[in-house]
Coordinates of C-alpha atoms in Angstrom, one line a residue:
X1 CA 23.2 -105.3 -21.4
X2 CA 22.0 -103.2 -23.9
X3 CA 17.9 -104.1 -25.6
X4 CA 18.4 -105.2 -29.1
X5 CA 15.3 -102.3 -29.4
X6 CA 15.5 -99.2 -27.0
X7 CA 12.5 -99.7 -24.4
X8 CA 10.9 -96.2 -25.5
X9 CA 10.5 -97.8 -28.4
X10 CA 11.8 -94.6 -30.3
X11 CA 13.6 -95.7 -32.2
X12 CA 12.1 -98.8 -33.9
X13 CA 9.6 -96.5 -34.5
X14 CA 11.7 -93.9 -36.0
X15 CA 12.8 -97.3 -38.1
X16 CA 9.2 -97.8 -39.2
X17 CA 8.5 -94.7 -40.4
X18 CA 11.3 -94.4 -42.9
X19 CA 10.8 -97.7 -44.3
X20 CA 7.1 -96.6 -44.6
X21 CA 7.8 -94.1 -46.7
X22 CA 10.4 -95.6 -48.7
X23 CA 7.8 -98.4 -49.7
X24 CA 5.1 -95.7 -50.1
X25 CA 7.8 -94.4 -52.8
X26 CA 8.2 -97.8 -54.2
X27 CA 4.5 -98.5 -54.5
X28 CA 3.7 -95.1 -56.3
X29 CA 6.5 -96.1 -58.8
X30 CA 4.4 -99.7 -59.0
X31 CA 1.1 -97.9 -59.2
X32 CA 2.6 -95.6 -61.8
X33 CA 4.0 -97.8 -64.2
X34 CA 0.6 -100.1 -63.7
X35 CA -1.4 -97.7 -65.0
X36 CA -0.3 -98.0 -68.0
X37 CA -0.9 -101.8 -68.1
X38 CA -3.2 -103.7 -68.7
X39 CA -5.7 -105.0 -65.9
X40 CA -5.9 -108.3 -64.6
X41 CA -8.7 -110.4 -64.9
X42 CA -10.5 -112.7 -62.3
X43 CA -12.8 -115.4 -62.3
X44 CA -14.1 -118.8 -61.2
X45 CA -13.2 -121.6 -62.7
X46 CA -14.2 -125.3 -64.2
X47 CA -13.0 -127.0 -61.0
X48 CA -16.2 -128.7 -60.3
X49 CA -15.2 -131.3 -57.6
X50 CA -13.2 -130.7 -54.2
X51 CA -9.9 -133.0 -55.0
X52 CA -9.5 -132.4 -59.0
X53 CA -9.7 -128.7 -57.7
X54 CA -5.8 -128.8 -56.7
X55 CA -4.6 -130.6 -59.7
X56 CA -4.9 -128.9 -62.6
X57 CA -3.1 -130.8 -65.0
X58 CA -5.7 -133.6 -64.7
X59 CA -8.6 -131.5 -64.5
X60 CA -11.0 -131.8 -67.4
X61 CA -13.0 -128.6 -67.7
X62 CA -15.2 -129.4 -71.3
X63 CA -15.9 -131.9 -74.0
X64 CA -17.4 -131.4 -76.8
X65 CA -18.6 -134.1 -79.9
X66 CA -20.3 -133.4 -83.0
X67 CA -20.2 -134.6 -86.8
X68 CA -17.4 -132.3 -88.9
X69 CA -19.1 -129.5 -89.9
X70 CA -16.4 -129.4 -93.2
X71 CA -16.3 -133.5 -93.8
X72 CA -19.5 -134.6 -92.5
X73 CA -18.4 -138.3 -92.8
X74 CA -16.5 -138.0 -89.3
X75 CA -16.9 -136.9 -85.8
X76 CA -14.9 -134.6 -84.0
X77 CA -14.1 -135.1 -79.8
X78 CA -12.9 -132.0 -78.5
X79 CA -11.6 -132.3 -75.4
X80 CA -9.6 -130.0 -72.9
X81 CA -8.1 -130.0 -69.3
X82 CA -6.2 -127.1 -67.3
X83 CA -8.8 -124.5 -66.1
X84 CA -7.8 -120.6 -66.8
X85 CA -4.4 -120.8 -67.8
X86 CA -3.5 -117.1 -67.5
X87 CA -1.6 -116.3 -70.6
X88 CA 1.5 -114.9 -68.9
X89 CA 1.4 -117.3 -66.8
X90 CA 5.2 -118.1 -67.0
X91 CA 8.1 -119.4 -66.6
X92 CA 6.8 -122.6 -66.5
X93 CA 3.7 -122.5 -69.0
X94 CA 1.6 -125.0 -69.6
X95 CA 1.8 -129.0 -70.1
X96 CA -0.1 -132.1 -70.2
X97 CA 0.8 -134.1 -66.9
X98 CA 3.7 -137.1 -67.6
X99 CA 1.9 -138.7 -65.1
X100 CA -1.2 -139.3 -66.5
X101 CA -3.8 -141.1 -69.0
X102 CA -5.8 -138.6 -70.9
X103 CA -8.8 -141.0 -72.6
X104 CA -11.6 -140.6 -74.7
X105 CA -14.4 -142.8 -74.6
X106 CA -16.5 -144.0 -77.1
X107 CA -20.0 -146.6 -76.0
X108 CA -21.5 -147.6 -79.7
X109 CA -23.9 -149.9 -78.4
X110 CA -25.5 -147.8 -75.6
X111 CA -24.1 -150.5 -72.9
X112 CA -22.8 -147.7 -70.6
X113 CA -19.4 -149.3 -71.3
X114 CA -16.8 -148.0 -73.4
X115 CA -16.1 -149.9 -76.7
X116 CA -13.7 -147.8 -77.6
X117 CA -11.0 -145.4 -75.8
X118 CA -8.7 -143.3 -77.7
X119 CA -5.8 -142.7 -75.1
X120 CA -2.9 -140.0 -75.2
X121 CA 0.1 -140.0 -73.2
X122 CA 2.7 -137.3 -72.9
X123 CA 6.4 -137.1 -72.3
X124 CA 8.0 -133.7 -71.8
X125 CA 11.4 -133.0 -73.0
X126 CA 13.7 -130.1 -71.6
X127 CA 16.9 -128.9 -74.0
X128 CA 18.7 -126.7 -71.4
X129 CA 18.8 -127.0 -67.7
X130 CA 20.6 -124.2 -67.4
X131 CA 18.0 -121.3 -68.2
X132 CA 14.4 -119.9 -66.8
X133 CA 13.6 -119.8 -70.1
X134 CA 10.6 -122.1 -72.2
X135 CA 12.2 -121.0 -75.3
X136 CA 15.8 -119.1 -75.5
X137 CA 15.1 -117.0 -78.6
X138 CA 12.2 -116.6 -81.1
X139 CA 10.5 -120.1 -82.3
X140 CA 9.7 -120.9 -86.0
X141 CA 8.6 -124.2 -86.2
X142 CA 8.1 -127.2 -83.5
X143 CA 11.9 -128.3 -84.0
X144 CA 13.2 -125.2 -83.3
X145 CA 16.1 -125.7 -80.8
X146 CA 15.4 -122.2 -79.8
X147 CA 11.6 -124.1 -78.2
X148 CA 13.0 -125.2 -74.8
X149 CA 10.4 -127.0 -73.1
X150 CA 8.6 -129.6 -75.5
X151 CA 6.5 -132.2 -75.7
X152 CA 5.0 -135.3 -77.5
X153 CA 2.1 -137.4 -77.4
X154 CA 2.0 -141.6 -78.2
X155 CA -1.9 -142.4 -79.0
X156 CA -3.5 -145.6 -78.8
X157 CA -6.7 -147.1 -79.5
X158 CA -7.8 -149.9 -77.0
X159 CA -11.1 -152.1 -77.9
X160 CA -12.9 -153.3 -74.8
X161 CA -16.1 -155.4 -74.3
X162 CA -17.5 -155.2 -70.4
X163 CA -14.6 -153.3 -69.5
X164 CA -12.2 -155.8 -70.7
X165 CA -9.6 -155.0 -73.2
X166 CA -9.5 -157.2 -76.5
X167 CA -7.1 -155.0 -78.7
X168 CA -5.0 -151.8 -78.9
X169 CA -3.3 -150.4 -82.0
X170 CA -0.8 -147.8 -81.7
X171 CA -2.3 -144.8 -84.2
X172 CA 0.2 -142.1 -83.3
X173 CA 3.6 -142.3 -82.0
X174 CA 5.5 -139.4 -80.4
X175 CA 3.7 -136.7 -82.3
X176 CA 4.7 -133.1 -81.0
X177 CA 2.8 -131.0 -79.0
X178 CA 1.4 -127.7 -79.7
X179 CA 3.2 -124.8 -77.5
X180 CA 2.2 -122.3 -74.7
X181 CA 2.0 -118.9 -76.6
X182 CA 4.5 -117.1 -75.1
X183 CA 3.7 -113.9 -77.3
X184 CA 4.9 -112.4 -80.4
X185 CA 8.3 -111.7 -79.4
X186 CA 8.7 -115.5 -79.0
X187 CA 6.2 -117.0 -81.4
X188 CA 5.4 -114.3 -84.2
X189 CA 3.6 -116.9 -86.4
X190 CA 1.4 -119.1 -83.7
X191 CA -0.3 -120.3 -86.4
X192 CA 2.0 -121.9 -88.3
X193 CA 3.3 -123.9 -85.3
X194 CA -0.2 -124.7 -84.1
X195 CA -0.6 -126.2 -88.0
X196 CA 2.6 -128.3 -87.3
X197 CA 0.9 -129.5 -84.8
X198 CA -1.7 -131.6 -86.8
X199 CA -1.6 -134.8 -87.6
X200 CA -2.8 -137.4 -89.7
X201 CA -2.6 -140.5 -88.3
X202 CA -3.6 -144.0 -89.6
X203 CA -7.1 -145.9 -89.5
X204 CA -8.1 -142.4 -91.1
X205 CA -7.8 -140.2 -88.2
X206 CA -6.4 -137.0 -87.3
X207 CA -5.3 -135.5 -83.9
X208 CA -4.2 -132.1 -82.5
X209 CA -2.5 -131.7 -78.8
X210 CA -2.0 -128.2 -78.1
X211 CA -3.0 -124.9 -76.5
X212 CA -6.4 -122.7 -77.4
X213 CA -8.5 -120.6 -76.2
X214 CA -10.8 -121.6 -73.9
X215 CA -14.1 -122.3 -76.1
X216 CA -16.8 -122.0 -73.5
X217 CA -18.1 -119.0 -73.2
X218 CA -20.1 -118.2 -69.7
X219 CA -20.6 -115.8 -66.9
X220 CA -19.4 -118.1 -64.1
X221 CA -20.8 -115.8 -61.3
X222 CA -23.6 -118.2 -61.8
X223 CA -21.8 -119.1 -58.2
X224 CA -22.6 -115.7 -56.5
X225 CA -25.7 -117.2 -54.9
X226 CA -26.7 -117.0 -59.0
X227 CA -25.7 -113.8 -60.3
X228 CA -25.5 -111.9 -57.1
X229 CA -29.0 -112.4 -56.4
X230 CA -30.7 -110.0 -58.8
X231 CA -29.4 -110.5 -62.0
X232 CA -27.6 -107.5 -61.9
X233 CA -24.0 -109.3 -62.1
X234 CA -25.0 -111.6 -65.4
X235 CA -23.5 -110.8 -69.2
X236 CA -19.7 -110.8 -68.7
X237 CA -17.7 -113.6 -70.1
X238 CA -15.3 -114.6 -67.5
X239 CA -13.5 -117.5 -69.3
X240 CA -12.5 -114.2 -72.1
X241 CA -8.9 -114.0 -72.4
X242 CA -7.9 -117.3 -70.6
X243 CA -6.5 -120.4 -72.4
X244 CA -6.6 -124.7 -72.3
X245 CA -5.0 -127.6 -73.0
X246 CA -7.0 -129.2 -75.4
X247 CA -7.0 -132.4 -77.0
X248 CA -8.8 -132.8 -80.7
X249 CA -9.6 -135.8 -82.3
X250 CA -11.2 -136.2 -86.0
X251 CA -12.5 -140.1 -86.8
X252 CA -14.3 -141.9 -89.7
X253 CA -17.9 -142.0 -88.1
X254 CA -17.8 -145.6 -89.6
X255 CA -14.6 -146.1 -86.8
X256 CA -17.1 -145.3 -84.3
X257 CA -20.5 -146.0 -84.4
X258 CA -21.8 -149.8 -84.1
X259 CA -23.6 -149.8 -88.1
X260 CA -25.1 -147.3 -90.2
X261 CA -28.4 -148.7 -88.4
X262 CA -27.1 -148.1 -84.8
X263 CA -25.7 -144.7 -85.5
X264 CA -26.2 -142.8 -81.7
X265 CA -22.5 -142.8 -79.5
X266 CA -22.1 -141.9 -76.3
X267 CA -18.4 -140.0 -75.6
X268 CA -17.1 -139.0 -72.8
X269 CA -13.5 -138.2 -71.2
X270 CA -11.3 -139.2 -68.1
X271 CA -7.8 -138.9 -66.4
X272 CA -6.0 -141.5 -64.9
X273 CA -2.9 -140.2 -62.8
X274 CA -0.3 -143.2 -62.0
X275 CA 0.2 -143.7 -58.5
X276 CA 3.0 -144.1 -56.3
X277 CA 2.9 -147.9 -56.9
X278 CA 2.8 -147.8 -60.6
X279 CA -0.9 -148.2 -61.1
X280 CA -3.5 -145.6 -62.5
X281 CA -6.6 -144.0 -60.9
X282 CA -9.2 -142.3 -62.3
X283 CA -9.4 -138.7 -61.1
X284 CA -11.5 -136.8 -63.3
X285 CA -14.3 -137.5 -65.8
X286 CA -16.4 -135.7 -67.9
X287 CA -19.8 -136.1 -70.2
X288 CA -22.4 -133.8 -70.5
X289 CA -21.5 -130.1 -69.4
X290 CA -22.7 -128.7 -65.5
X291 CA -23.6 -132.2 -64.3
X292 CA -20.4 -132.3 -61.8
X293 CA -20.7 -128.5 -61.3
X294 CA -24.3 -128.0 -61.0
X295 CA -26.7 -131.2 -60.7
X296 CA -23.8 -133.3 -58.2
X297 CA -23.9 -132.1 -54.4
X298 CA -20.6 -131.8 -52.4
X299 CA -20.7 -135.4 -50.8
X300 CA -20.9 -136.8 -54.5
X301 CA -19.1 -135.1 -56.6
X302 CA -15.2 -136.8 -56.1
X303 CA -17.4 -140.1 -56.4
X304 CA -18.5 -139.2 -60.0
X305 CA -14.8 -138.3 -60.7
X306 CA -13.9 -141.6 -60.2
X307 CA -17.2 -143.9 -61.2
X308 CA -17.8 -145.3 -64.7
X309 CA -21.3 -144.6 -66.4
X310 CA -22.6 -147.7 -66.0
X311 CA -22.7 -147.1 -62.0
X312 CA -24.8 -144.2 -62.2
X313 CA -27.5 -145.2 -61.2
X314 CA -26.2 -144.1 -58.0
X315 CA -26.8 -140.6 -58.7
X316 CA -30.1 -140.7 -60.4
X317 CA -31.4 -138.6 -57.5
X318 CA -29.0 -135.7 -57.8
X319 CA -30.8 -135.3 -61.6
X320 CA -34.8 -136.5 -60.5
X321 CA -34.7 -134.0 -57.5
X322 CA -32.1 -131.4 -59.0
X323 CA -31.1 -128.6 -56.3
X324 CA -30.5 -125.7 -59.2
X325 CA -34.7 -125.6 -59.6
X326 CA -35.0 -125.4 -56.0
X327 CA -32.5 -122.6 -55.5
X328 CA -33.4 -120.4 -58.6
X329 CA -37.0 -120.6 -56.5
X330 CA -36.0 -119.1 -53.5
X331 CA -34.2 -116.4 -54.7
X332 CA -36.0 -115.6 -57.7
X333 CA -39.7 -116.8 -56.8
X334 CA -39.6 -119.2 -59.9
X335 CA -41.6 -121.9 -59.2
X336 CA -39.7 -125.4 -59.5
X337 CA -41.0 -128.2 -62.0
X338 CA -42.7 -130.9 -60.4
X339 CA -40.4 -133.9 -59.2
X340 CA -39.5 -136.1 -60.6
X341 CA -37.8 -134.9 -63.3
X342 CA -37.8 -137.6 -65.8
X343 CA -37.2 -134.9 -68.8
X344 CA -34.0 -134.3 -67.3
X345 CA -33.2 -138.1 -67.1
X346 CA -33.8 -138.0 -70.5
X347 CA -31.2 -135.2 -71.4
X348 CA -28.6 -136.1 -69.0
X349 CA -28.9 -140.0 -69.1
X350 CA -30.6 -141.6 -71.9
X351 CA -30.7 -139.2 -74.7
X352 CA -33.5 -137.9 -76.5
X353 CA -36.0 -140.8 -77.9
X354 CA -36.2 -140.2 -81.8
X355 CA -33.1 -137.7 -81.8
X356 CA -30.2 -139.9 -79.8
X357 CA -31.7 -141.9 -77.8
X358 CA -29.7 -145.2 -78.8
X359 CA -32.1 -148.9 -78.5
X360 CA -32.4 -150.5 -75.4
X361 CA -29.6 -148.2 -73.6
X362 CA -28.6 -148.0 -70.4
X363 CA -29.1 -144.8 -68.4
X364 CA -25.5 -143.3 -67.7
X365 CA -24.3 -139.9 -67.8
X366 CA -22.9 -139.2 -71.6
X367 CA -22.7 -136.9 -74.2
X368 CA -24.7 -138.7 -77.0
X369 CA -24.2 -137.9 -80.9
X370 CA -26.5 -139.1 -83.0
X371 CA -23.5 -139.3 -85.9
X372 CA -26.3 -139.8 -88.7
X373 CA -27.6 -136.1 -88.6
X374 CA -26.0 -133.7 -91.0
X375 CA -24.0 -130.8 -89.4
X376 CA -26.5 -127.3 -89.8
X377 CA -25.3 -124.8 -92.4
X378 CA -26.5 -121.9 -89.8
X379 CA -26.1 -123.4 -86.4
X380 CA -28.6 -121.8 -84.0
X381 CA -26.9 -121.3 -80.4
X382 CA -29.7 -122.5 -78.7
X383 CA -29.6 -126.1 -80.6
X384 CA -32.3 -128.6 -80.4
X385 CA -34.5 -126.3 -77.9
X386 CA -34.6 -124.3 -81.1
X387 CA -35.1 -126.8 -83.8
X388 CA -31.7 -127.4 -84.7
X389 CA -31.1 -131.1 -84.1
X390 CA -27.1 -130.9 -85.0
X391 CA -26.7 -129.2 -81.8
X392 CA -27.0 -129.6 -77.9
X393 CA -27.9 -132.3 -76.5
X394 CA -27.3 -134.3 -79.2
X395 CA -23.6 -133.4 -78.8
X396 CA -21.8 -130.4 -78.2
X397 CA -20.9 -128.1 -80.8
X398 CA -18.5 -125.1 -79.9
X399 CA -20.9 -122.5 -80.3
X400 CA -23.8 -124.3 -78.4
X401 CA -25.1 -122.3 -75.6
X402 CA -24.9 -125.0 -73.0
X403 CA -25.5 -122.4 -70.0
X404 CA -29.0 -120.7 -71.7
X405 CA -30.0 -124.3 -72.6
X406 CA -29.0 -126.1 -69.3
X407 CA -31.0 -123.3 -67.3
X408 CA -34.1 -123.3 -69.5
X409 CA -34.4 -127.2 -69.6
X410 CA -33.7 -127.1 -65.8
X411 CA -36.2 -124.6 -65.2
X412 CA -39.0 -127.1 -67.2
X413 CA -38.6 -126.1 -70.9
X414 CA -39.3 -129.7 -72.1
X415 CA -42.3 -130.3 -69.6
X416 CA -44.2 -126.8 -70.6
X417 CA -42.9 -124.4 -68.4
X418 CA -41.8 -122.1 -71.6
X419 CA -38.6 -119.6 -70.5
X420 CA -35.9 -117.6 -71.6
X421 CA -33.6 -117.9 -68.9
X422 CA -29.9 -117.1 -69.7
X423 CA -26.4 -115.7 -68.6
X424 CA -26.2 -112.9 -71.1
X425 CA -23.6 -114.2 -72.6
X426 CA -23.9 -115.5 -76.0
X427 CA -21.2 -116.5 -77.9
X428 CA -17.2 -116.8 -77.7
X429 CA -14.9 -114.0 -77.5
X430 CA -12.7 -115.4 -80.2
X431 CA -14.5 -116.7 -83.5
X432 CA -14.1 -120.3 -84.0
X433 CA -12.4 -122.1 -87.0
X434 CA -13.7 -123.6 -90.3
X435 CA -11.7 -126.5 -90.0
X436 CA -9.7 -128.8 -87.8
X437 CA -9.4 -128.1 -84.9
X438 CA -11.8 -125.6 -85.1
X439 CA -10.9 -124.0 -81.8
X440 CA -9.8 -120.7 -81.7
X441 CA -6.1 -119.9 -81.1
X442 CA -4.7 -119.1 -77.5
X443 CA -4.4 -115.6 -76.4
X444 CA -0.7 -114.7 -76.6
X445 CA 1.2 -113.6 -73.4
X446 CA 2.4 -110.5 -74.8
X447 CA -1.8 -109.6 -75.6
X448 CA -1.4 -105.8 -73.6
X449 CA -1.6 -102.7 -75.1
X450 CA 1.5 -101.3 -76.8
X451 CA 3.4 -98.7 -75.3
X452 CA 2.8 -94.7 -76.3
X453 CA 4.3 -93.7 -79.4
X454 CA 4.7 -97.1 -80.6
X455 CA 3.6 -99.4 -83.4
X456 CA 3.4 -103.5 -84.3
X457 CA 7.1 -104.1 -84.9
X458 CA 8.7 -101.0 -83.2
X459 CA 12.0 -102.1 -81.7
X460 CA 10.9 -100.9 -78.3
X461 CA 13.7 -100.7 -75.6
X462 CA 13.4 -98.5 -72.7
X463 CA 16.8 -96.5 -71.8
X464 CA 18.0 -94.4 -68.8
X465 CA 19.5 -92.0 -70.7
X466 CA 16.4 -90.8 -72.9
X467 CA 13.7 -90.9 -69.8
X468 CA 12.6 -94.3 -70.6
X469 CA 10.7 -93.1 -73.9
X470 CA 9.7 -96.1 -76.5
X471 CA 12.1 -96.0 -79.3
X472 CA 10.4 -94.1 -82.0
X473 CA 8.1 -91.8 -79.8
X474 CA 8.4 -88.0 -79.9
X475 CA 9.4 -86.4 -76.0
X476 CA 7.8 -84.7 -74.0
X477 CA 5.0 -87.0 -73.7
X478 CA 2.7 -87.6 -70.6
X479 CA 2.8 -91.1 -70.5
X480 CA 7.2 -91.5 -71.0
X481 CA 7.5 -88.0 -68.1
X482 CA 5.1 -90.6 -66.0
X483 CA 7.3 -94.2 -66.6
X484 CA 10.4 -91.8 -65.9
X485 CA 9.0 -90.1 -62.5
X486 CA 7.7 -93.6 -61.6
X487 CA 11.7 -95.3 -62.4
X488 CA 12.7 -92.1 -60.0
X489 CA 10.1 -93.1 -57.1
X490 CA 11.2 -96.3 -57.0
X491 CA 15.2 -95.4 -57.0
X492 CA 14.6 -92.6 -54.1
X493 CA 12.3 -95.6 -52.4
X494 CA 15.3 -98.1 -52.7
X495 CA 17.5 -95.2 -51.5
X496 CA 15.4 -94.4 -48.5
X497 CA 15.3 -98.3 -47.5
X498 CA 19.4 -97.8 -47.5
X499 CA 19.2 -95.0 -45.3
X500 CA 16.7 -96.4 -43.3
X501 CA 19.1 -99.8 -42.5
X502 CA 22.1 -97.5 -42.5
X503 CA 20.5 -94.7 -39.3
X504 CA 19.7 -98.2 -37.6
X505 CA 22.9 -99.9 -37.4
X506 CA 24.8 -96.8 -36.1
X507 CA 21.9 -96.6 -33.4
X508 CA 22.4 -100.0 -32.1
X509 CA 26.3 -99.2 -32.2
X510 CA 25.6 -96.3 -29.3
X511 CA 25.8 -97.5 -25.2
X512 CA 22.2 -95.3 -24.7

């Protein structure tokens, strides 16, 4: 019987070798066409607890509150779920789960219990079945039939008292979705799409569903054993250039607040995910930024996911002896604040007495707004820490510097241990808006360089015959004699793999 491979093992190697080459062809064609691309880019992400890790599309990664800078009469909640959605990310882009309850919570009374919770739920809606694609040609408006993959949003606010529901109206009913930006091929005017997506809706409200940019702006690396352990790794933005789902809501600050006299809120957001009996669990929640992240250990952290505030008391520990003080100590010789840290049950749990600190409240982990302070016509980054009251902690405001403020209160700003601890990283990539939503708009997929000889709106299509040049671009060029010897590699590495298959098959067709 004749060995499927011969024993000397000749010729398997012989085998090897070709296809070898022929992929070391193939991958200098790759590595030539990829340098002219642009490069990926990597980072950590939002996912802050071990289970909401692996489900994205329940994962809340910020939340922001503060009063309207442009109609200082309401509050905006701001809040968004899906952590670094690469732009390209297709064929499927990105969506709000079916699945799920996406709520915002609003405690007027300081009760640790939410009074009010403005609740979205999505439906997704597919044209064609028969195509890849998430949109078949160019899209103009949200009705376009050419926009493939849609969806719409019902949203209801429920009144509780003690957890108990007394009303819901329906404020918004099937209101569409704001898309994935494909890129300018399949969405040249974002922005006109992103304004169909706003909507008024009634008891004086107005709501946005839709993609953006992701508006925190950090050096994540902060997870390197913080910053690789000398600093030397701080100042890059690694949430630049990656995109949300976000949620927007603008309300009357009358709809929200207990009285004019009683004017502090506490917000924060959750997702419930239906499970397999019908029911809804809460999976992820979010108040103040970094708690889950930072101040929560391991063994607590899928617990907080799925607590209410007014449990919290449970992890009043994880904030009087944080572990960030202790760590930032042994590798940077910063001495810790003495424990207990009461300043930081102040920030994370009661609010600030005489700035949001609503009467008789119970500690619980929220993001409290004092809605009664005017917005700041120059907001300072560093907010209260730096005498601007409009900003962080009472509330979140886009441009607040949560990471420079967390790790300066952490590291005993408020009980005299003065600082100027921070990231490097300052402000957003993309500048924020002047009005509703305010968040910036999503980076498109189609963001890379253009291709030599070409400019915006070029009909570029690559052809065999003319060496793969851009139309419009002069020959001879580095760049098109480079695309065309890398097309070639990878034809003679297909070829060789041919020949490779073909020299094998007439070996095992021989006696010996």
């Amino acid at each position: 019987m004749t060995p499927l491979f011969p024993r000397s093992g000749a010729g398997r190697s012989g085998l090897v070798t070709l296809i070898c080459g022929a992929l070391a062809a193939a991958g200098l064609a790759a590595a030539g066409v990829g340098a002219l691309a642009p490069g990926a880019a990597s980072a950590s992400s939002h996912r802050e607890a071990p289970l909401i890790s692996g489900t994205p599309q329940y994962d809340n990664t910020d939340l922001y509150a503060f009063v309207s800078p442009d109609k200082p009469d309401t509050t905006t909640i701001v809040g968004d779920w899906i952590p670094f959605e690469e732009p390209a990310g297709g064929p499927n882009f990105y969506t709000f789960a079916d699945d799920a309850q996406y709520d915002l919570h609003v405690d007027n009374n300081g009760d640790a219990h939410s009074e009010l919770t403005f609740r979205y739920t999505f439906t997704t809606h597919r044209k064609n079945g028969d195509t890849f694609l998430y949109n078949t040609g160019p899209v103009s408006n949200l009705a376009d039939p050419d926009l493939n993959i849609t969806q719409t949003y019902d949203l209801d606010l429920i009144r509780s008292k003690n957890e108990h529901e007394v009303s819901r109206t329906k404020l918004a009913d099937d209101v569409p979705v704001a898309p994935s930006d494909v890129g300018k091929a399949s969405m040249p005017d974002y922005g006109k799409l992103r304004s169909q997506a706003v909507y008024k809706t009634a008891a004086g409200a107005t709501t946005f569903a839709g993609q953006a940019d992701d508006p925190f702006f950090a050096d994540l690396r902060v997870f390197d054993l913080l910053y690789g352990g000398n600093l030397s790794e701080v100042g890059r933005d690694t949430l630049k250039g990656y995109n949300v789902n976000t949620i927007a809501l603008q309300v009357p600050n009358d709809l929200i607040r207990e009285s004019s006299g009683q004017p502090v809120v506490g917000i924060w957001s959750t997702t419930q995910r239906r499970t397999a009996q019908g029911s809804y669990a809460q999976v992820s929640r979010l108040g103040n930024p970094l708690v889950n992240e930072v101040v929560n250990p391991q063994k607590d952290k899928d617990r907080f996911n799925a607590s209410q505030p007014a449990y919290d008391a449970q992890f009043l520990k994880n904030v009087t002896a944080p572990e960030l003080p202790k760590l930032i100590e042994s590798i940077y010789k910063i001495k810790a604040p003495t424990e207990p840290r009461n300043d930081l049950v102040d920030v994370f749990l009661k609010g600030v007495k005489g700035l949001n600190q609503p009467p008789n409240g119970k500690p619980a982990e929220e993001l409290r707004l004092n809605t009664s302070i005017r917005p700041s016509m120059h907001p300072k980054r560093l907010g209260v820490l730096d005498g601007d009251n409009a900003g962080f902690p009472n509330g979140r405001r886009l441009t607040d510097d949560v990471i420079d403020e967390a790790l300066q209160v952490v590291e005993g700003e408020l009980v005299g241990s003065k600082n100027d601890l921070g990231d490097a990283v300052d402000k957003n990539d993309k500048k924020f808006e002047s009005h509703f939503p305010y968040v910036a708009e999503p980076t498109a997929g189609s963001r890379g360089r253009l291709a030599k000889g070409t400019t915006t709106g070029v009909d570029v299509r690559s052809q065999l015959g003319d060496a793969l040049r851009p139309a419009g671009s002069s020959g001879g060029s580095s760049d098109t004699m480079l695309i065309a010897a890398s097309a070639a590699s990878g034809a003679a590495g297909i070829l060789l793999i041919g020949t490779a298959f073909a020299w094998w098959r007439r070996r095992l067709q021989r006696p010996y």
